[in-house]
Amino acid sequence: MKQGLQGELAHHLAAYRPGWSLPRPFYRDAAIYRADIEQIWRRGWLFAGHSCELRNPGDWLTLQVDTDSIIVIRGEDGAVRALHNVCRHRGSQLVAPGRGSSKRIVCPYHQWTYDTGGALTFCRGMHEIDKSQFSLKKVHCETVEGLIFISLADPAPPFGPARELMAPFLRPQGFARAKVAKQVDYEIAANWKLVWENNRECFHCNVNHPQYIKANWDHYNADDTSADVKAAISRAVAHSEAKWASAGLAVSHRDTGMTQFPDAERGIWYSANRTALVEGWVSESMDGKQVSTLMGDYRDPDVGTVRARTLPNFWNHSSCDHGVSTLLLPAGPYKTLARVTWLVDEKALEGRDYQLDKLMPFWQLTSEQDWAICERQQRGVESSAYEPGPYSKYKEYNVDAFVRWYVKTLAAGASA
Amino acid sequence: MKQGLQGELAHHLAAYRPGWSLPRPFYRDAAIYRADIEQIWRRGWLFAGHSCELRNPGDWLTLQVDTDSIIVIRGEDGAVRALHNVCRHRGSQLVAPGRGSSKRIVCPYHQWTYDTGGALTFCRGMHEIDKSQFSLKKVHCETVEGLIFISLADPAPPFGPARELMAPFLRPQGFARAKVAKQVDYEIAANWKLVWENNRECFHCNVNHPQYIKANWDHYNADDTSADVKAAISRAVAHSEAKWASAGLAVSHRDTGMTQFPDAERGIWYSANRTALVEGWVSESMDGKQVSTLMGDYRDPDVGTVRARTLPNFWNHSSCDHGVSTLLLPAGPYKTLARVTWLVDEKALEGRDYQLDKLMPFWQLTSEQDWAICERQQRGVESSAYEPGPYSKYKEYNVDAFVRWYVKTLAAGASA
Amino acid sequence: MKQGLQGELAHHLAAYRPGWSLPRPFYRDAAIYRADIEQIWRRGWLFAGHSCELRNPGDWLTLQVDTDSIIVIRGEDGAVRALHNVCRHRGSQLVAPGRGSSKRIVCPYHQWTYDTGGALTFCRGMHEIDKSQFSLKKVHCETVEGLIFISLADPAPPFGPARELMAPFLRPQGFARAKVAKQVDYEIAANWKLVWENNRECFHCNVNHPQYIKANWDHYNADDTSADVKAAISRAVAHSEAKWASAGLAVSHRDTGMTQFPDAERGIWYSANRTALVEGWVSESMDGKQVSTLMGDYRDPDVGTVRARTLPNFWNHSSCDHGVSTLLLPAGPYKTLARVTWLVDEKALEGRDYQLDKLMPFWQLTSEQDWAICERQQRGVESSAYEPGPYSKYKEYNVDAFVRWYVKTLAAGASA
C-alpha cells in the first residue's frame, strides 16, 4: 500500500507547477491527507499550548493529533513533558480530552498508575510484570519563551534553530508570565493547506478584513504601495529604531507586504519579527487603543506587533497588551480544527484591566472572516472544473513559498 | 483503477437478467455509484430549472452535480448560459449555492471579476496574465419552451431530437411565461435508480396514492382494465380529439397504463405526451377542480395533462392551471436529492388567483408517498438476502425499460 | 478481494501474542470488521429476543444484523421462525423495523403477501410466476427455555450442545412465562470485542461498579481472596447445597472470580451457571432486596443468580424475581448496539408487584458504567501509540480466553 501511495503521490506531484496552486487531489484525496499526516504532521514540531496554561505541577492539557491523544503535563519537577494518553495495560485513554490537574495519572479502567513523568508506579494484580517496561510512551516536547511544542517524530528534527530565531522576539512579550483570557475552538470545513494559503497573503484583506487593514500595512504590496504609504512606513521604522534599538524592540520587518515565509529551499518552517502598526495604533484592537495592561517587559505601549509562525500549525500576533495564538489541527481532508487563544498579562483582571468585548473582536472577526473564505474555496477546489491557477508575484509570493515548502516536505518524507 | 472498475462492472453487469430487477451492488456499491456519475450523469442532459426562474439579465441559480457547482445565469444579452462556479485564480466558489442576481460575478476572495458570459474582465495585482485564458469554464446549456437543460459532457450528445419531440407538448403550457409558486427540496435515502423505478410504474398506485388514482388512469393496465374503464377512456380520447385536434392539444396517449418510456434499444431518454384526466377532473388537485388561472395558451381548462420526462433527472406533470416539475440529483449510493417546483401563470397572484394549500397537496402528498416507498425499498435491497425479482409484463414494462436503458447506457459509457 | 483480506488478516493475526491484548487493527480496521461480520456474526448463533415478546400468533419483532433485517415471528402454528425482511418481488423491506402483529406479511409496495411461515400467498398482476419459488428466505431459528436464537449460516452450526448445557439453568427461571418490564437501547462508541473484553473480567469492578460489588463475589480473584471471603463463599455454597441440591437449584459456580468462559480450544461459545449472591442479598438490586414477585419455578427468593452467556452477542443475569438480558449487535468498527431487557414474571403488575425505579438501577447503572469504559478504551486503542498489553493471569483469564476464541474462530472462518 505504501508503494501504491508513493506511486500515486509521485503522479500527483508531477502535475504540480511552481507558481500555481496545487492540483485538485491535494485538497480532497484521502490518500494524500494520510500522506500529509504521516510525512508532515507526524514529522514536524507542533505547537501544543502555552506554558502558562500549565502553571502548577500536575496541570495538564490534551492535544488530539490524528488518532493520537497527547497529554502535555507539568511534572512535579516543574518541567513540561508530553506523553501518549494511552494506558500500557489494555490501551484505555487515561485522561478525558480537555484539561485538569493531578500528581498521578490513574487509568480509570484498572487503576494502573503513572507519575507525571510517565513511569508506571502501581498496577495491582499484575504480579509478574516488570513495571519499568510499561512507562507511558513519550512525545518530544520543547518550550520556548512560554510556547510549548511537541513532535511525534522519532527522532525529532532539531528544535534549536527555531528557538534561537524566535526567542529574542518572544521574550519581551512574556508569554510565560501571561494568562489565557479566552479560548475559542473552531471547526473549519476546509483542508488545512487552504487555511495556510489564506494565512500567507494579505491580497484578500482589502475587501475581507475591514478591521485588520486599519491597523496594518501588509495589504500594501510592491506593486501598489503609494509614496504616502512608503513614507509612513519609513517614519514608523525610523521612530522605532530611535526609540527601541537599544532595547531590542525595534521593528525588524521594514517593508510593506508580508515578511517572506516559509523558506522552502532552506527548509525554514519557523519565523518571527516585529512589525510596525499604523500610526496612532498601539494594539490590534477595533480602535487601535490599548485593551489590557502591558505584557512582559514592555513599559510603553508603542512597540508595534510581534508576529511568529511555525509550520504546520501555529501563528501568533501580539501587541503591547495582548497576544493571540492560533493552533491548527487537521481532522480529515475537508476539516481543520483551529483553537484561537487570547493572552494577557498574568496579573490583569477581567473587568478591571480588560473587557473581553474590547479584547476579542479584532482577531475574532478576522479569524472568522478567514475561515469563511477557506470553506468557500474548499467547495470550489472540489469541483472537477477546478484547475490550478497562477499566483501573483507581488501579492502571493508567500502562498507560493508555502506550497513549495509543502511539496518539498511531502516528497522528502515520502521518499525517506 | 479504471480497468479495475470496468472489470467489476462487467462482472456485475453479467449477473443482470433482463426482465428482473438489478443485482444488489447496483443499489449500494460506491464504485458503481461513481460509474453512474461518470457514465450517465456527466454524459447526459440534466434538467437545471425553468427559464422563468431567471427572468432578468444577471439572474442566476446554482445546481450541484456531484462535486461540481454550476451557475445557470441569464446573460446581459438575454441568453441563458451555464458556467462552472469556480474561480480561475485559486478555485474559490464564486457565488454561494442558491440564487441571486448580478451583472458581474465577483470572486469574494481576491475580486477576480467575470461578466455574465464568463469572461474575465478584472484581476488586480495579476500583471502578467492573459485574461482571455482565464474565462470561467462553460457547461453546455439548452432551453426548450422554458425548461433549461445542461450537459457536463464534452462533446454533449445532441439535444435537437429531445427538443423536437417535447416542444409541441410544452409550448401551449407556457413555462416561459410562468412563475414559481413554491419549491420544496427533499433528501431521499435511496439510490437514484430506485426513485426512477418507482416513477416508471403505477402498479403501486392503488394502495399508495389515494389522491393520484382519483385523477388518472395509469394504474389500470392491460390485464385489469374493465370494459367500463376502457369505455371511459375512449370517450375522453374522442372528446379531446373532437375539441382539440386542430389546436394541437388533443391527447396523444390513448390507452390505460403508462406510455412507454424510455426506449433502451433506440437510446431515447426523453418523452412527452398529453393524457386525459378522469372525467370531471380538469386539474391534478385534491378535488379535480382548477386551482389557479389558466396557463400558457390555454383558453379552456379541459386539456388533460401534459407530461414530460427526461433521463436521468426530470419529470413534469402539468394541468391547465399549474405544472409540477421534479428535478433529481444523486448525492451518494444511498441518497438522492429531489426538488419539486410548482409553477403557475406569471400573472397569477397568491391569495387572489391561487392558494398554496389548494395548489400543492396533490403532488406534495404523491411525491412524499413515493419517497417513503423508495426509502423502504432501499433498506430491503441492502440486505444480503435480496436477490433480483421478476417484473410484471403488464404493470412494470417501463421499469424494465428503464433498467435496460440504464444497463445499456452504463455499459456504453464504461467502454467508451 | 477475499484473497487480499485473507493475506491482510493473516498478517495481523501473526502479530497477535497469546496472553496479550489484540493488535490495534482488530479494533479499528474496516476490513477486519467485515471479516468479523462474515466469519463470526454470520456463522454463529445470535440471541434475537425472548419468546414472551412474541406471545400470540402473528407477533413479530425485527433484528438488524449488519445489512440484514430479520423478522422473528410466531407462526399461526405457534412456532417461532425467522425470515428475511425482504420482498421477493423488488426487494422492499416488508415490515418497518420494530415490532408488531399480523397474520399476513404484506409488502407495502405492491402488496405481495406472505403467510407467517414465509410462503407467498398472493401477488396480483404477476400472471406467470410460480409462487412456490418466491417464499421469503428463511433464517435458522431455535428456542431454548424462552430465549430465541437465530443463525444466518448455511448450514448452521449445531445448537444442541448449547441447549443441553443451558436448559437446566434457564428452566426454573421461567423466561417463557415472563414479560418484558423495560427495554433500553444503547449505542456504544466501541468495537464489539471491547464490549466483550469488558464483560469477561471483574478486575475493573472495584472502582467502576460500586453497586455490583455489593451483591457479588466475582471481583475477588485467586490472588486477593481473603480468608474471610473464602469462608463466606464456602458457607453460601454449603447452604445452597443443603437447601437446593434435590431441586437442581444449587450453585454450580463454587469459587470467587468468574467462571471460565469461553473455551477457545474446545470451541465452546455458550455457558450457564448458578452463582451465590453475597449473604443477605436475594436479588441484584440496589439494596439486595426482592424487587418483584418470584419468577418461574421459584418458591423461595434464596436462589442466588443464574447467569448465561453465548458468543457473540448475549449475556443474562437473573435473580429470583427478575432477569436482565443484554443483546449486542455490531454497527461498524467503532459502534456496537446493545439492547438491555428487564424481565419479570408474566403475572407481575407494574405499580403493584414491581416499580421500575427499584427494578432497573442495578443493571442500568452497571451497564452504563461499562459502556463508558469501553468508549474510553476505544479512543485509546485507536492511537498509534497503543500496543498490546499483558493480561493478568489471576484477573483477566477470561479476557484472554475470549480473545483466543475470537482469533481461532476468525482464522477458522477465513480459511473455510
Tab-separated table of N, CA and C in Angstrom, chain A residues 293-373:
chain	number	residue	atom	x	y	z
A	293	THR	N	-3.591	45.701	30.263
A	293	THR	CA	-2.333	46.225	30.808
A	293	THR	C	-1.169	45.701	29.973
A	294	LEU	N	-0.028	46.369	30.076
A	294	LEU	CA	1.132	45.948	29.287
A	294	LEU	C	1.575	44.550	29.691
A	295	MET	N	2.073	43.818	28.690
A	295	MET	CA	2.556	42.446	28.936
A	295	MET	C	4.072	42.439	29.064
A	296	GLY	N	4.588	41.383	29.648
A	296	GLY	CA	6.010	41.051	29.614
A	296	GLY	C	6.906	42.184	30.079
A	297	ASP	N	7.939	42.480	29.257
A	297	ASP	CA	8.923	43.503	29.637
A	297	ASP	C	8.512	44.897	29.209
A	298	TYR	N	7.379	45.041	28.544
A	298	TYR	CA	7.039	46.341	27.973
A	298	TYR	C	6.741	47.363	29.051
A	299	ARG	N	7.232	48.606	28.829
A	299	ARG	CA	6.961	49.716	29.738
A	299	ARG	C	6.279	50.859	29.001
A	300	ASP	N	6.015	50.611	27.730
A	300	ASP	CA	5.495	51.650	26.829
A	300	ASP	C	4.650	50.917	25.796
A	301	PRO	N	3.459	51.376	25.480
A	301	PRO	CA	2.614	50.628	24.529
A	301	PRO	C	3.105	50.687	23.084
A	302	ASP	N	3.975	51.586	22.773
A	302	ASP	CA	4.362	51.844	21.381
A	302	ASP	C	5.422	50.856	20.885
A	303	VAL	N	5.065	49.565	20.768
A	303	VAL	CA	6.052	48.547	20.379
A	303	VAL	C	5.677	47.793	19.110
A	304	GLY	N	4.668	48.279	18.389
A	304	GLY	CA	4.250	47.543	17.186
A	304	GLY	C	3.688	46.184	17.575
A	305	THR	N	3.874	45.222	16.673
A	305	THR	CA	3.418	43.857	16.997
A	305	THR	C	4.550	42.879	16.792
A	306	VAL	N	4.545	41.847	17.627
A	306	VAL	CA	5.412	40.700	17.393
A	306	VAL	C	4.573	39.670	16.662
A	307	ARG	N	5.184	39.061	15.668
A	307	ARG	CA	4.483	38.002	14.943
A	307	ARG	C	5.405	36.808	14.844
A	308	ALA	N	4.855	35.660	15.073
A	308	ALA	CA	5.620	34.428	14.929
A	308	ALA	C	4.736	33.415	14.241
A	309	ARG	N	5.369	32.476	13.572
A	309	ARG	CA	4.586	31.405	12.949
A	309	ARG	C	5.509	30.217	12.765
A	310	THR	N	4.938	29.028	12.940
A	310	THR	CA	5.685	27.788	12.684
A	310	THR	C	4.776	26.845	11.916
A	311	LEU	N	5.362	26.185	10.948
A	311	LEU	CA	4.622	25.196	10.166
A	311	LEU	C	4.742	23.830	10.827
A	312	PRO	N	3.692	23.079	10.848
A	312	PRO	CA	2.439	23.256	10.097
A	312	PRO	C	1.266	23.796	10.911
A	313	ASN	N	1.459	24.336	12.144
A	313	ASN	CA	0.215	24.569	12.886
A	313	ASN	C	0.124	25.781	13.804
A	314	PHE	N	0.939	26.793	13.613
A	314	PHE	CA	0.914	27.886	14.591
A	314	PHE	C	1.184	29.253	13.983
A	315	TRP	N	0.399	30.240	14.445
A	315	TRP	CA	0.807	31.633	14.263
A	315	TRP	C	0.327	32.457	15.454
A	316	ASN	N	1.011	33.586	15.630
A	316	ASN	CA	0.691	34.457	16.754
A	316	ASN	C	0.916	35.900	16.339
A	317	HIS	N	-0.025	36.752	16.705
A	317	HIS	CA	0.141	38.205	16.587
A	317	HIS	C	0.022	38.774	17.994
A	318	SER	N	0.999	39.554	18.413
A	318	SER	CA	0.941	40.110	19.764
A	318	SER	C	1.214	41.603	19.763
A	319	SER	N	0.365	42.328	20.442
A	319	SER	CA	0.539	43.759	20.651
A	319	SER	C	1.137	43.974	22.045
A	320	CYS	N	1.292	45.225	22.422
A	320	CYS	CA	1.883	45.542	23.729
A	320	CYS	C	1.092	44.935	24.890
A	321	ASP	N	-0.210	44.760	24.680
A	321	ASP	CA	-1.111	44.434	25.795
A	321	ASP	C	-1.767	43.051	25.713
A	322	HIS	N	-1.682	42.404	24.553
A	322	HIS	CA	-2.282	41.071	24.441
A	322	HIS	C	-1.669	40.337	23.251
A	323	GLY	N	-1.785	39.036	23.301
A	323	GLY	CA	-1.301	38.216	22.206
A	323	GLY	C	-2.396	37.250	21.798
A	324	VAL	N	-2.370	36.872	20.535
A	324	VAL	CA	-3.380	35.938	20.044
A	324	VAL	C	-2.669	34.808	19.298
A	325	SER	N	-2.835	33.589	19.806
A	325	SER	CA	-2.217	32.410	19.186
A	325	SER	C	-3.268	31.596	18.462
A	326	THR	N	-2.921	31.126	17.287
A	326	THR	CA	-3.803	30.213	16.558
A	326	THR	C	-3.095	28.881	16.397
A	327	LEU	N	-3.775	27.824	16.798
A	327	LEU	CA	-3.244	26.454	16.742
A	327	LEU	C	-4.148	25.683	15.791
A	328	LEU	N	-3.561	25.041	14.798
A	328	LEU	CA	-4.345	24.251	13.838
A	328	LEU	C	-4.139	22.759	14.074
A	329	LEU	N	-5.166	21.997	13.772
A	329	LEU	CA	-5.046	20.535	13.774
A	329	LEU	C	-5.884	19.987	12.631
A	330	PRO	N	-5.331	19.074	11.844
A	330	PRO	CA	-6.090	18.510	10.724
A	330	PRO	C	-7.059	17.465	11.250
A	331	ALA	N	-8.222	17.403	10.636
A	331	ALA	CA	-9.229	16.432	11.092
A	331	ALA	C	-9.933	15.799	9.905
A	332	GLY	N	-9.175	15.569	8.834
A	332	GLY	CA	-9.749	14.966	7.639
A	332	GLY	C	-9.432	15.830	6.426
A	333	PRO	N	-9.601	15.270	5.234
A	333	PRO	CA	-9.276	16.029	4.023
A	333	PRO	C	-10.047	17.345	3.923
A	334	TYR	N	-11.217	17.395	4.542
A	334	TYR	CA	-12.077	18.568	4.418
A	334	TYR	C	-12.288	19.285	5.734
A	335	LYS	N	-11.512	18.969	6.741
A	335	LYS	CA	-11.801	19.565	8.046
A	335	LYS	C	-10.532	19.906	8.810
A	336	THR	N	-10.491	21.113	9.326
A	336	THR	CA	-9.354	21.570	10.117
A	336	THR	C	-9.907	22.191	11.389
A	337	LEU	N	-9.292	21.849	12.506
A	337	LEU	CA	-9.691	22.461	13.767
A	337	LEU	C	-8.744	23.619	14.050
A	338	ALA	N	-9.290	24.713	14.559
A	338	ALA	CA	-8.452	25.857	14.952
A	338	ALA	C	-8.825	26.248	16.374
A	339	ARG	N	-7.805	26.444	17.176
A	339	ARG	CA	-8.025	26.956	18.531
A	339	ARG	C	-7.351	28.328	18.601
A	340	VAL	N	-8.146	29.334	18.878
A	340	VAL	CA	-7.616	30.692	18.974
A	340	VAL	C	-7.602	31.082	20.451
A	341	THR	N	-6.433	31.527	20.913
A	341	THR	CA	-6.253	31.833	22.342
A	341	THR	C	-5.823	33.285	22.518
A	342	TRP	N	-6.555	33.995	23.340
A	342	TRP	CA	-6.199	35.379	23.673
A	342	TRP	C	-5.447	35.381	24.999
A	343	LEU	N	-4.261	35.967	25.009
A	343	LEU	CA	-3.467	36.018	26.240
A	343	LEU	C	-3.276	37.456	26.706
A	344	VAL	N	-3.283	37.614	28.011
A	344	VAL	CA	-2.988	38.926	28.623
A	344	VAL	C	-1.983	38.690	29.742
A	345	ASP	N	-1.516	39.755	30.334
A	345	ASP	CA	-0.581	39.625	31.456
A	345	ASP	C	-1.230	38.833	32.588
A	346	GLU	N	-0.422	38.057	33.282
A	346	GLU	CA	-0.992	37.164	34.309
A	346	GLU	C	-1.653	37.939	35.442
A	347	LYS	N	-1.247	39.201	35.608
A	347	LYS	CA	-1.839	39.977	36.711
A	347	LYS	C	-3.084	40.749	36.276
A	348	ALA	N	-3.348	40.764	34.997
A	348	ALA	CA	-4.519	41.524	34.519
A	348	ALA	C	-5.803	40.854	34.995
A	349	LEU	N	-6.747	41.637	35.422
A	349	LEU	CA	-8.022	41.115	35.906
A	349	LEU	C	-9.144	41.486	34.957
A	350	GLU	N	-9.952	40.522	34.607
A	350	GLU	CA	-11.093	40.802	33.724
A	350	GLU	C	-12.029	41.763	34.452
A	351	GLY	N	-12.524	42.735	33.720
A	351	GLY	CA	-13.416	43.716	34.351
A	351	GLY	C	-12.636	44.938	34.794
A	352	ARG	N	-11.494	44.715	35.406
A	352	ARG	CA	-10.677	45.851	35.855
A	352	ARG	C	-9.681	46.251	34.765
A	353	ASP	N	-8.890	45.280	34.303
A	353	ASP	CA	-7.818	45.622	33.367
A	353	ASP	C	-8.175	45.359	31.910
A	354	TYR	N	-9.113	44.476	31.689
A	354	TYR	CA	-9.546	44.219	30.305
A	354	TYR	C	-10.997	43.751	30.294
A	355	GLN	N	-11.645	43.983	29.160
A	355	GLN	CA	-13.006	43.509	28.914
A	355	GLN	C	-12.938	42.614	27.676
A	356	LEU	N	-13.559	41.459	27.759
A	356	LEU	CA	-13.489	40.572	26.594
A	356	LEU	C	-14.093	41.205	25.347
A	357	ASP	N	-15.107	42.022	25.529
A	357	ASP	CA	-15.734	42.606	24.332
A	357	ASP	C	-14.896	43.713	23.688
A	358	LYS	N	-13.845	44.106	24.348
A	358	LYS	CA	-12.876	45.015	23.705
A	358	LYS	C	-11.654	44.237	23.207
A	359	LEU	N	-11.312	43.208	23.976
A	359	LEU	CA	-10.104	42.440	23.690
A	359	LEU	C	-10.247	41.553	22.456
A	360	MET	N	-11.412	40.961	22.312
A	360	MET	CA	-11.535	39.868	21.345
A	360	MET	C	-11.917	40.223	19.911
A	361	PRO	N	-12.751	41.222	19.671
A	361	PRO	CA	-13.345	41.337	18.320
A	361	PRO	C	-12.353	41.419	17.165
A	362	PHE	N	-11.235	42.139	17.345
A	362	PHE	CA	-10.321	42.308	16.212
A	362	PHE	C	-9.918	40.959	15.615
A	363	TRP	N	-9.440	40.059	16.446
A	363	TRP	CA	-8.978	38.775	15.918
A	363	TRP	C	-10.087	37.752	15.781
A	364	GLN	N	-11.134	37.927	16.539
A	364	GLN	CA	-12.263	37.003	16.357
A	364	GLN	C	-12.894	37.229	14.990
A	365	LEU	N	-13.139	38.487	14.661
A	365	LEU	CA	-13.716	38.806	13.356
A	365	LEU	C	-12.770	38.407	12.224
A	366	THR	N	-11.502	38.772	12.372
A	366	THR	CA	-10.540	38.486	11.304
A	366	THR	C	-10.412	36.976	11.095
A	367	SER	N	-10.358	36.228	12.184
A	367	SER	CA	-10.248	34.766	12.066
A	367	SER	C	-11.486	34.186	11.392
A	368	GLU	N	-12.633	34.599	11.847
A	368	GLU	CA	-13.866	34.026	11.296
A	368	GLU	C	-14.068	34.431	9.834
A	369	GLN	N	-13.635	35.627	9.485
A	369	GLN	CA	-13.669	36.024	8.075
A	369	GLN	C	-12.803	35.065	7.249
A	370	ASP	N	-11.659	34.720	7.779
A	370	ASP	CA	-10.772	33.808	7.054
A	370	ASP	C	-11.346	32.396	6.950
A	371	TRP	N	-11.926	31.897	8.024
A	371	TRP	CA	-12.492	30.535	7.952
A	371	TRP	C	-13.595	30.476	6.880
A	372	ALA	N	-14.394	31.526	6.796
A	372	ALA	CA	-15.466	31.539	5.782
A	372	ALA	C	-14.879	31.505	4.372
A	373	ILE	N	-13.804	32.250	4.176
A	373	ILE	CA	-13.136	32.251	2.866
A	373	ILE	C	-12.615	30.853	2.532
